[in-house]
Amino acid sequence: MSTTQWLWRWRSNPLRRHEDIVEAWIVLVVWVVAVVGGALAALVTAQAADHAYAEQRAHRHAVRAVLVSDAPHGFAADWSTDGRVRGAVRWTAPDGTSRTGHTMVDGGLRAGARVTVWQDDRGRLLLTQPTGGAQGHVEAALFGAAAALALAAPVFAAGAVARARLDRRRMARWDQEWNLVGPRWGPRAG
């Protein structure tokens, strides 16, 4: 599509109606809001997610722990997505105290087995490890893309609704004008 065709709504034309001008402005505003707003939403969301993942990595620490009791195996491990089950562990907190809690461990391990667990800066046991750097960047980009789509979709929908109303109005006016002009073009009885 050439620039001349794209800008046809803006040029002076005796057949141009008010609805054509309004439609041209609607199309322009929809595209500007979708592109600029979508880009900003994507950027802000991706940076926020990336920052949240960086905070996780900064405040979650891997520590060695000892499994206090046997980890279940068989049915419980088979039904988990990664073969991990909930197990009791003992570890040393940052303040040097010994703590006991439950976290996800590989199924089938025996009591006394050494496992790696994750804790926060206060020594609280966490169920999951932090999102890695590369995975965090990918997830942040996906969140950004979703934010752009979440903004663009209703903007395009609102533009489509506005253009549909303009089309109905334009068709109604054409129908009125045809009712005035049409009989003059038909056969004359006489």
Tab-separated table of C-alpha atoms in Angstrom:
chain	number	residue	atom	x	y	z
A	1	MET	CA	0.000	0.000	0.000
A	2	SER	CA	1.516	3.301	-1.037
A	3	THR	CA	1.565	6.403	1.112
A	4	THR	CA	-0.888	8.071	-1.250
A	5	GLN	CA	-3.404	5.266	-0.782
A	6	TRP	CA	-2.891	5.229	2.967
A	7	LEU	CA	-3.434	8.977	3.272
A	8	TRP	CA	-6.512	9.079	1.005
A	9	ARG	CA	-8.731	10.006	3.937
A	10	TRP	CA	-6.721	13.167	4.607
A	11	ARG	CA	-6.770	14.720	1.133
A	12	SER	CA	-9.361	17.203	0.010
A	13	ASN	CA	-12.168	15.511	-1.865
A	14	PRO	CA	-15.685	16.764	-2.613
A	15	LEU	CA	-17.064	13.287	-1.841
A	16	ARG	CA	-15.359	13.125	1.546
A	17	ARG	CA	-17.814	13.102	4.410
A	18	HIS	CA	-17.443	14.021	8.045
A	19	GLU	CA	-17.453	10.303	8.950
A	20	ASP	CA	-14.420	9.759	6.699
A	21	ILE	CA	-12.435	12.387	8.583
A	22	VAL	CA	-13.497	10.960	11.953
A	23	GLU	CA	-12.563	7.470	10.803
A	24	ALA	CA	-9.128	8.671	9.682
A	25	TRP	CA	-8.485	10.165	13.112
A	26	ILE	CA	-9.727	7.006	14.842
A	27	VAL	CA	-7.361	4.836	12.786
A	28	LEU	CA	-4.437	7.158	13.507
A	29	VAL	CA	-5.123	7.315	17.252
A	30	VAL	CA	-5.640	3.546	17.525
A	31	TRP	CA	-2.320	2.796	15.839
A	32	VAL	CA	-0.387	5.401	17.816
A	33	VAL	CA	-1.817	4.229	21.143
A	34	ALA	CA	-1.325	0.542	20.260
A	35	VAL	CA	2.246	0.945	19.048
A	36	VAL	CA	3.573	3.575	21.465
A	37	GLY	CA	1.490	2.469	24.453
A	38	GLY	CA	2.200	-1.200	23.759
A	39	ALA	CA	5.930	-0.539	23.544
A	40	LEU	CA	5.882	1.406	26.813
A	41	ALA	CA	3.768	-1.241	28.567
A	42	ALA	CA	6.105	-3.974	27.328
A	43	LEU	CA	9.202	-2.084	28.436
A	44	VAL	CA	7.888	-1.222	31.908
A	45	THR	CA	6.538	-4.730	32.525
A	46	ALA	CA	9.696	-6.464	31.302
A	47	GLN	CA	11.906	-4.233	33.453
A	48	ALA	CA	9.707	-4.809	36.508
A	49	ALA	CA	9.772	-8.583	36.034
A	50	ASP	CA	13.524	-8.562	35.410
A	51	HIS	CA	14.019	-6.510	38.577
A	52	ALA	CA	11.830	-8.918	40.592
A	53	TYR	CA	13.860	-11.896	39.373
A	54	ALA	CA	17.117	-10.099	40.203
A	55	GLU	CA	15.789	-9.416	43.720
A	56	GLN	CA	14.958	-13.108	44.081
A	57	ARG	CA	18.471	-14.086	43.061
A	58	ALA	CA	19.978	-11.545	45.468
A	59	HIS	CA	17.945	-12.672	48.485
A	60	ARG	CA	17.691	-16.446	48.020
A	61	HIS	CA	20.663	-18.569	48.943
A	62	ALA	CA	21.460	-22.246	48.453
A	63	VAL	CA	22.448	-24.113	51.610
A	64	ARG	CA	23.223	-27.726	52.358
A	65	ALA	CA	20.672	-29.558	54.469
A	66	VAL	CA	20.196	-33.057	55.823
A	67	LEU	CA	17.040	-35.036	55.170
A	68	VAL	CA	15.428	-35.772	58.556
A	69	SER	CA	13.160	-38.619	57.408
A	70	ASP	CA	12.855	-40.783	54.313
A	71	ALA	CA	11.360	-38.994	51.330
A	72	PRO	CA	8.343	-40.823	49.927
A	73	HIS	CA	8.780	-42.567	46.629
A	74	GLY	CA	6.520	-44.412	44.255
A	75	PHE	CA	3.032	-42.971	43.943
A	76	ALA	CA	3.776	-39.504	45.414
A	77	ALA	CA	6.902	-38.981	43.323
A	78	ASP	CA	5.313	-40.396	40.169
A	79	TRP	CA	2.477	-37.887	40.291
A	80	SER	CA	4.680	-34.816	40.735
A	81	THR	CA	5.847	-33.034	37.597
A	82	ASP	CA	9.540	-33.239	38.451
A	83	GLY	CA	9.721	-36.332	40.707
A	84	ARG	CA	10.086	-34.190	43.813
A	85	VAL	CA	8.106	-34.649	47.010
A	86	ARG	CA	7.711	-32.770	50.277
A	87	GLY	CA	10.326	-33.811	52.831
A	88	ALA	CA	11.571	-32.715	56.263
A	89	VAL	CA	15.083	-31.241	56.340
A	90	ARG	CA	17.468	-29.710	58.874
A	91	TRP	CA	19.795	-26.844	57.921
A	92	THR	CA	21.813	-24.043	59.493
A	93	ALA	CA	20.358	-20.538	59.236
A	94	PRO	CA	22.519	-17.431	58.556
A	95	ASP	CA	22.549	-16.667	62.309
A	96	GLY	CA	24.089	-20.091	63.030
A	97	THR	CA	21.002	-21.733	64.546
A	98	SER	CA	19.882	-25.173	63.453
A	99	ARG	CA	16.402	-25.222	61.910
A	100	THR	CA	14.005	-27.879	60.693
A	101	GLY	CA	11.324	-27.474	58.033
A	102	HIS	CA	9.696	-28.967	54.962
A	103	THR	CA	10.670	-28.390	51.352
A	104	MET	CA	10.674	-30.195	48.017
A	105	VAL	CA	13.296	-32.961	47.670
A	106	ASP	CA	13.899	-35.813	45.233
A	107	GLY	CA	11.598	-38.748	45.918
A	108	GLY	CA	13.095	-41.937	47.359
A	109	LEU	CA	15.965	-40.346	49.319
A	110	ARG	CA	16.831	-41.873	52.707
A	111	ALA	CA	17.072	-40.010	56.012
A	112	GLY	CA	20.552	-38.486	56.416
A	113	ALA	CA	20.965	-37.733	52.702
A	114	ARG	CA	22.472	-34.348	51.916
A	115	VAL	CA	20.286	-32.064	49.786
A	116	THR	CA	20.482	-28.472	48.588
A	117	VAL	CA	17.687	-26.203	49.807
A	118	TRP	CA	16.977	-22.506	49.383
A	119	GLN	CA	16.544	-19.960	52.150
A	120	ASP	CA	15.987	-16.222	52.251
A	121	ASP	CA	18.148	-13.668	54.090
A	122	ARG	CA	16.327	-14.393	57.374
A	123	GLY	CA	16.890	-18.143	57.150
A	124	ARG	CA	13.337	-19.025	56.176
A	125	LEU	CA	13.120	-22.132	54.034
A	126	LEU	CA	11.769	-21.634	50.520
A	127	LEU	CA	10.123	-24.219	48.306
A	128	THR	CA	11.733	-23.111	45.047
A	129	GLN	CA	15.059	-21.844	43.855
A	130	PRO	CA	15.237	-18.385	42.273
A	131	THR	CA	14.677	-17.986	38.560
A	132	GLY	CA	18.032	-18.082	36.748
A	133	GLY	CA	19.408	-15.101	34.814
A	134	ALA	CA	18.714	-16.325	31.270
A	135	GLN	CA	15.349	-17.832	32.178
A	136	GLY	CA	14.446	-14.626	34.021
A	137	HIS	CA	15.233	-12.520	30.949
A	138	VAL	CA	13.104	-14.775	28.738
A	139	GLU	CA	10.190	-14.727	31.182
A	140	ALA	CA	10.470	-10.942	31.574
A	141	ALA	CA	10.334	-10.563	27.776
A	142	LEU	CA	7.266	-12.801	27.626
A	143	PHE	CA	5.573	-10.759	30.360
A	144	GLY	CA	6.401	-7.608	28.382
A	145	ALA	CA	4.893	-9.053	25.199
A	146	ALA	CA	1.773	-10.077	27.109
A	147	ALA	CA	1.454	-6.556	28.520
A	148	ALA	CA	1.729	-5.072	25.023
A	149	LEU	CA	-0.983	-7.413	23.766
A	150	ALA	CA	-3.145	-6.710	26.804
A	151	LEU	CA	-2.999	-3.009	25.961
A	152	ALA	CA	-3.306	-3.329	22.174
A	153	ALA	CA	-6.243	-5.748	22.087
A	154	PRO	CA	-8.827	-3.479	23.763
A	155	VAL	CA	-7.515	-0.460	21.839
A	156	PHE	CA	-8.006	-2.239	18.502
A	157	ALA	CA	-11.393	-3.549	19.669
A	158	ALA	CA	-12.543	-0.037	20.625
A	159	GLY	CA	-11.349	1.248	17.254
A	160	ALA	CA	-13.244	-1.520	15.455
A	161	VAL	CA	-16.431	-0.725	17.393
A	162	ALA	CA	-16.102	2.989	16.630
A	163	ARG	CA	-15.508	2.286	12.932
A	164	ALA	CA	-18.498	-0.097	12.812
A	165	ARG	CA	-20.722	2.643	14.265
A	166	LEU	CA	-19.394	5.091	11.703
A	167	ASP	CA	-20.143	2.578	8.946
A	168	ARG	CA	-23.728	2.157	10.173
A	169	ARG	CA	-24.142	5.919	10.303
A	170	ARG	CA	-22.596	6.321	6.849
A	171	MET	CA	-24.884	3.611	5.392
A	172	ALA	CA	-27.964	5.196	6.962
A	173	ARG	CA	-27.073	8.565	5.434
A	174	TRP	CA	-26.430	6.999	2.038
A	175	ASP	CA	-29.814	5.262	2.276
A	176	GLN	CA	-31.529	8.587	3.028
A	177	GLU	CA	-29.790	10.261	0.111
A	178	TRP	CA	-30.639	7.402	-2.230
A	179	ASN	CA	-34.309	7.704	-1.255
A	180	LEU	CA	-34.135	11.341	-2.382
A	181	VAL	CA	-32.134	10.812	-5.587
A	182	GLY	CA	-33.100	7.279	-6.634
A	183	PRO	CA	-36.652	8.000	-7.795
A	184	ARG	CA	-35.333	10.657	-10.203
A	185	TRP	CA	-33.218	8.033	-12.003
A	186	GLY	CA	-35.966	5.447	-12.392
A	187	PRO	CA	-38.448	5.245	-15.259
A	188	ARG	CA	-40.909	8.080	-15.354
A	189	ALA	CA	-44.514	7.380	-15.667
A	190	GLY	CA	-46.193	9.701	-17.935
